[in-house]
PDB file of C-alpha atoms in Angstrom:
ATOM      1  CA  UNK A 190     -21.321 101.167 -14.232  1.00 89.00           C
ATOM      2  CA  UNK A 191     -22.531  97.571 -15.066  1.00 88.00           C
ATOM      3  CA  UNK A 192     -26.112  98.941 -15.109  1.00 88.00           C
ATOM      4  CA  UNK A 193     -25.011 101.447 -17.598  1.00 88.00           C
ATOM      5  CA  UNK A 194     -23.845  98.798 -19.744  1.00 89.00           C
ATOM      6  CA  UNK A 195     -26.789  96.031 -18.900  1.00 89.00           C
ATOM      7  CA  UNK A 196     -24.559  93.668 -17.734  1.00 91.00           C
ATOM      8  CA  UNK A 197     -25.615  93.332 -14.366  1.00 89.00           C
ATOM      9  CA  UNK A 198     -26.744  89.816 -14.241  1.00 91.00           C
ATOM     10  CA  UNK A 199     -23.323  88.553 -15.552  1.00 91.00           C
ATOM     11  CA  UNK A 200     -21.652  90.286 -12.523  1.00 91.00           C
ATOM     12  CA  UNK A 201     -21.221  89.548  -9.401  1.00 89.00           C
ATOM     13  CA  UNK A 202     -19.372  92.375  -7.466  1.00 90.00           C
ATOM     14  CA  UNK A 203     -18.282  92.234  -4.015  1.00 92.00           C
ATOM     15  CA  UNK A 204     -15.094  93.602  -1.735  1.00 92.00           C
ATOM     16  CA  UNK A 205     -13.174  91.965   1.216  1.00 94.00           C
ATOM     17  CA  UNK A 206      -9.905  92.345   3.200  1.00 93.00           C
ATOM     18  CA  UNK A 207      -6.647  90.506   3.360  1.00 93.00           C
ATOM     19  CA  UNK A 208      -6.703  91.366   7.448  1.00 89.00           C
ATOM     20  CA  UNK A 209      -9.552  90.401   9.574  1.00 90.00           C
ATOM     21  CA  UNK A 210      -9.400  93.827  11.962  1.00 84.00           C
ATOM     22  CA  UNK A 211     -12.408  95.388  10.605  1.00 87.00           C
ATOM     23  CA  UNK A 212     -14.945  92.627  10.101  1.00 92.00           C
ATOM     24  CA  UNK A 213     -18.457  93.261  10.688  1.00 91.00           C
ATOM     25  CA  UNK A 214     -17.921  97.129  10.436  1.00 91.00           C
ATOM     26  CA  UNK A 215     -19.284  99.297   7.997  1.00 90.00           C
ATOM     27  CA  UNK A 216     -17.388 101.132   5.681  1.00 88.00           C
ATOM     28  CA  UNK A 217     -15.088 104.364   7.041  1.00 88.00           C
ATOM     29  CA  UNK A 218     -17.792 107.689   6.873  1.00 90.00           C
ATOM     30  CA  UNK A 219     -15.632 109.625   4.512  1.00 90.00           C
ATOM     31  CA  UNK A 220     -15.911 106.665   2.272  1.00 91.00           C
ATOM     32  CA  UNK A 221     -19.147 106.488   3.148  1.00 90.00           C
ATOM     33  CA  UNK A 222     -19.908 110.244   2.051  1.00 92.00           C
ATOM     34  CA  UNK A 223     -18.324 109.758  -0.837  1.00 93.00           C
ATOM     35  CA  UNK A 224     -19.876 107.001  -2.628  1.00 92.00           C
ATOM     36  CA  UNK A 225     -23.256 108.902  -1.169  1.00 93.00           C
ATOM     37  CA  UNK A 226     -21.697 111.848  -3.246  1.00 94.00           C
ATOM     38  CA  UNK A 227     -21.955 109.662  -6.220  1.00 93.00           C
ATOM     39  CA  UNK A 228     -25.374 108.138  -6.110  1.00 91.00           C
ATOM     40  CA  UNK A 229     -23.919 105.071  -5.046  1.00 89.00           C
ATOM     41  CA  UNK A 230     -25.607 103.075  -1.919  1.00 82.00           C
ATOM     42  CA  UNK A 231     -23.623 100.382   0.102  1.00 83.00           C
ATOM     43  CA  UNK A 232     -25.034  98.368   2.799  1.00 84.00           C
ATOM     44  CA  UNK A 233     -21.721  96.504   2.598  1.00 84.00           C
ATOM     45  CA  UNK A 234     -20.065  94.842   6.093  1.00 90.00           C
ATOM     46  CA  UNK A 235     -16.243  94.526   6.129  1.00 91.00           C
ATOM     47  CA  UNK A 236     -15.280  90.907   5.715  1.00 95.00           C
ATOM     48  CA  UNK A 237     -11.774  88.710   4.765  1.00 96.00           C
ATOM     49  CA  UNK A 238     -11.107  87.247   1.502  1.00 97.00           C
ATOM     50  CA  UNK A 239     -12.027  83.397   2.200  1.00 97.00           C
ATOM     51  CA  UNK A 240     -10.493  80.439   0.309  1.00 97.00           C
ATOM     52  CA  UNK A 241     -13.752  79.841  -1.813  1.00 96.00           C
ATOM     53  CA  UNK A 242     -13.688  82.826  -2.863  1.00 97.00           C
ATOM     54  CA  UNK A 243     -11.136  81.484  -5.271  1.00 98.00           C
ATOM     55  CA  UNK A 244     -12.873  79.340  -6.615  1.00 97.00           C
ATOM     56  CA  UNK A 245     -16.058  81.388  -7.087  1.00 96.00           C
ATOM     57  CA  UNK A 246     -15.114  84.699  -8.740  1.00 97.00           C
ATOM     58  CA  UNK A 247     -12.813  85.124 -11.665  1.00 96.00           C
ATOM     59  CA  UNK A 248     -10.997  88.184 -11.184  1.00 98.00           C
ATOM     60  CA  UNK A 249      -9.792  89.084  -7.430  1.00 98.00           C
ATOM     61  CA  UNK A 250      -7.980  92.600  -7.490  1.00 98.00           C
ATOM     62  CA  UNK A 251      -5.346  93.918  -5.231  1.00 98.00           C
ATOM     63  CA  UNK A 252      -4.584  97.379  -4.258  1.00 97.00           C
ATOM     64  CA  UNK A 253      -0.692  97.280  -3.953  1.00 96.00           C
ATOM     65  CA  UNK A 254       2.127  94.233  -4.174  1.00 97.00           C
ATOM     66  CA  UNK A 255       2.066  93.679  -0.510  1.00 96.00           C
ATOM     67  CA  UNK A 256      -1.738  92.864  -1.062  1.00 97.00           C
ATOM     68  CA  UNK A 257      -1.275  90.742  -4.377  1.00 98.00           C
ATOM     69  CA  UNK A 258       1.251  89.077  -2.491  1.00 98.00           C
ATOM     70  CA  UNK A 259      -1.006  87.786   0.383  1.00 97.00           C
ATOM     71  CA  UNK A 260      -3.507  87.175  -2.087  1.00 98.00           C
ATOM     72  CA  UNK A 261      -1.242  84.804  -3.761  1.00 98.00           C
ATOM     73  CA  UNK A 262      -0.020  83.104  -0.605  1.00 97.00           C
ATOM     74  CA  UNK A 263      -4.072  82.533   0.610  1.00 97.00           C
ATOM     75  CA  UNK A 264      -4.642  81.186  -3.264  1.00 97.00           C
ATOM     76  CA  UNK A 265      -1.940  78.455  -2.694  1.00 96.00           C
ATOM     77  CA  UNK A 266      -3.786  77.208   0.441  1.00 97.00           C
ATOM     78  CA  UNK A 267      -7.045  76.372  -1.469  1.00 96.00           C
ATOM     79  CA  UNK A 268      -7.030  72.421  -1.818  1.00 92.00           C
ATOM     80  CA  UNK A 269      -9.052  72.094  -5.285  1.00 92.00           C
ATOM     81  CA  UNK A 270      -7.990  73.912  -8.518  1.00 93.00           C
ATOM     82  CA  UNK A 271      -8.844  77.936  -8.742  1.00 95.00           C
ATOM     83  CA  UNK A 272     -10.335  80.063 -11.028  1.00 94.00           C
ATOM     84  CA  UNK A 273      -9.745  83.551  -9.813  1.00 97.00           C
ATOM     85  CA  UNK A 274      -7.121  85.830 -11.733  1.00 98.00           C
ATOM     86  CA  UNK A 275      -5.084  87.860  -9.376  1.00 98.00           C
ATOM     87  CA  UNK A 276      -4.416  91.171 -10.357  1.00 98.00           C
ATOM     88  CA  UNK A 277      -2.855  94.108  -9.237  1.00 98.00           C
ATOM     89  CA  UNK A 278      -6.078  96.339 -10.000  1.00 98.00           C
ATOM     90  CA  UNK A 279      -3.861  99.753 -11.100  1.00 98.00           C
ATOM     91  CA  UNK A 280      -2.838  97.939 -14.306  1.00 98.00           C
ATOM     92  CA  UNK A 281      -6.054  99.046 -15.700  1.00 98.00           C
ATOM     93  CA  UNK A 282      -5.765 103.049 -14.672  1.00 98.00           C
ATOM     94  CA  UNK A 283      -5.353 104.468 -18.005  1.00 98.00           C
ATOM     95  CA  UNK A 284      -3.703 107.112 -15.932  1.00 98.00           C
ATOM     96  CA  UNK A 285      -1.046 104.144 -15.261  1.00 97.00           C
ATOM     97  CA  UNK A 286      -1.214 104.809 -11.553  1.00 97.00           C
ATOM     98  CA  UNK A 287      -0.424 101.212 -10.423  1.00 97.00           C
ATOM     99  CA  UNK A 288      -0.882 101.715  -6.889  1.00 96.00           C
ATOM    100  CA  UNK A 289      -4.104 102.768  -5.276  1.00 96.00           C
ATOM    101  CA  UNK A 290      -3.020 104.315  -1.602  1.00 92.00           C
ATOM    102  CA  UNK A 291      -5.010 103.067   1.206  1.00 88.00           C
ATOM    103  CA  UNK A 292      -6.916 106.787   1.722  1.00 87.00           C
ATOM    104  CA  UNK A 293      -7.171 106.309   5.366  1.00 80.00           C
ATOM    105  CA  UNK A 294      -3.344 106.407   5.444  1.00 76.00           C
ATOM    106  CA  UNK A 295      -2.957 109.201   3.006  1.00 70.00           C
ATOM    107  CA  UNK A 296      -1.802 112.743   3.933  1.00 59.00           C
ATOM    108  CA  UNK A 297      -1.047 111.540   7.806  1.00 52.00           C
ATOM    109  CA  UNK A 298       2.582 112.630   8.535  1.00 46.00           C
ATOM    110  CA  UNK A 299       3.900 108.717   9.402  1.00 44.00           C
ATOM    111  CA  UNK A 300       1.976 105.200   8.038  1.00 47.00           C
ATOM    112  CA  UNK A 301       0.578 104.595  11.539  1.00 43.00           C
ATOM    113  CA  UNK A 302      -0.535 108.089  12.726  1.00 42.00           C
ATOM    114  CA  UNK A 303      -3.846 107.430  11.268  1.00 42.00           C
ATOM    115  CA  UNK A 304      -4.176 104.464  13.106  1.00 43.00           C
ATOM    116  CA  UNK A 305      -4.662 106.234  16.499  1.00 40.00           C
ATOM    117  CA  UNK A 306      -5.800 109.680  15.362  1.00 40.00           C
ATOM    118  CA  UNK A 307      -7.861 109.057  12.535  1.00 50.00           C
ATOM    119  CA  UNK A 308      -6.030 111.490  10.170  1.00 50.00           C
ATOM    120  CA  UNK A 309      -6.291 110.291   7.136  1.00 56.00           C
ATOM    121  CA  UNK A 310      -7.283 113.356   4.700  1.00 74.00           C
ATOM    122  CA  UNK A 311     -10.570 113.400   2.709  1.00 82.00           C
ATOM    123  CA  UNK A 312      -8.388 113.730  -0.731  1.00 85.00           C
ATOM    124  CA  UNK A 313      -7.074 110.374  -0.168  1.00 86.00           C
ATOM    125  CA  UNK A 314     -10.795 108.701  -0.219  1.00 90.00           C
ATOM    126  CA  UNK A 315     -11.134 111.453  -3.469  1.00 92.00           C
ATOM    127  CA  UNK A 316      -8.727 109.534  -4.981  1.00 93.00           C
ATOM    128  CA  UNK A 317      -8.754 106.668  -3.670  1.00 94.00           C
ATOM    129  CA  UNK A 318     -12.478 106.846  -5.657  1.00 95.00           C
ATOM    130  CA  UNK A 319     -11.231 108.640  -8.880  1.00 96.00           C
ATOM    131  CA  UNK A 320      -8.395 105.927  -9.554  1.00 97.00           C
ATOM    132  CA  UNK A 321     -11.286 102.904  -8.611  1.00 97.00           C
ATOM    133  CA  UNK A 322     -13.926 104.733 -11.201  1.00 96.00           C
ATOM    134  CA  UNK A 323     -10.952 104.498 -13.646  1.00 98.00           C
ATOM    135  CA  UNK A 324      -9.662 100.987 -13.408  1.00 98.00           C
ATOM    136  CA  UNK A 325     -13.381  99.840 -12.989  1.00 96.00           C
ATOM    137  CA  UNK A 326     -14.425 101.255 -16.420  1.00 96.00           C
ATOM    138  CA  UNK A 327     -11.200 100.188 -18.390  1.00 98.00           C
ATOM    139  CA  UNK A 328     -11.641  96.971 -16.468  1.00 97.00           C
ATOM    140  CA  UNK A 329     -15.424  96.855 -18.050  1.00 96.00           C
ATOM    141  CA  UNK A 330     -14.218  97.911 -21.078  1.00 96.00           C
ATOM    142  CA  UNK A 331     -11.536  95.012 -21.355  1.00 96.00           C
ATOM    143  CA  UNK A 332     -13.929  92.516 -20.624  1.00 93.00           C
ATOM    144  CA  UNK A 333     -17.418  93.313 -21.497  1.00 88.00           C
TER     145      UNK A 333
END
């Protein structure tokens, strides 16, 4: 999408965790298979949002409250003066779905089924993906 609109130099993109349980790993394979649907490569390794991180990008998205919250909380801790925005990153779906739903927890019958069974349902990562491609382009749009 930045490539599209020749603005990849002035972008630097990148995607980390509030918790530290998958660190190292590559992303989930339905994820995986879907971004491969979509001509789009990651070599990416799961890794935490670090306190310099706030002081080296300018926008820092969230997925939900609970993770705006933490996000908030780990900003506080950083000793010199920030530059990152926090922002719930649904608040740019022109759909106005605020919320983008974990897809590995999506479609299980309880929140932590999926934890031991690996049940989350392949329409959750569609989605998951459909509601990112959104808020990424009216995010680019906003702010290109």
């Amino acid at each position: 999408m930045i490539a599209e609109k020749g603005v990849e130099e002035k972008w630097h993109l990148d995607s980390a965790a509030i918790g530290s349980w998958h660190v190292g790993n590559s992303p989930d394979q339905r994820c995986i298979n879907k971004l491969k649907e979509n001509n789009i490569s990651t070599e990416h390794r799961a890794r935490t949002v670090e306190l310099d991180d706030f002081t080296k990008f300018d926008w820092i998205f969230g997925f939900d409250h609970d993770n705006i919250s933490e996000l908030t909380k780990k900003q506080k801790k950083v000793k010199k003066e920030t530059k990152a925005k926090i922002a719930l990153f649904g608040e740019y779906d022109p759909q106005k779905e605020l919320i983008i739903e974990d897809p590995y927890y999506v479609g299980s019958a309880s929140p932590w089924s999926c934890c031991f069974s690996n049940k989350g349902e392949i329409a959750g990562f569609d989605k998951c993906f459909e509601q990112c491609m959104r808020c990424c382009k009216a995010f680019l749009d906003a702010n290109t």
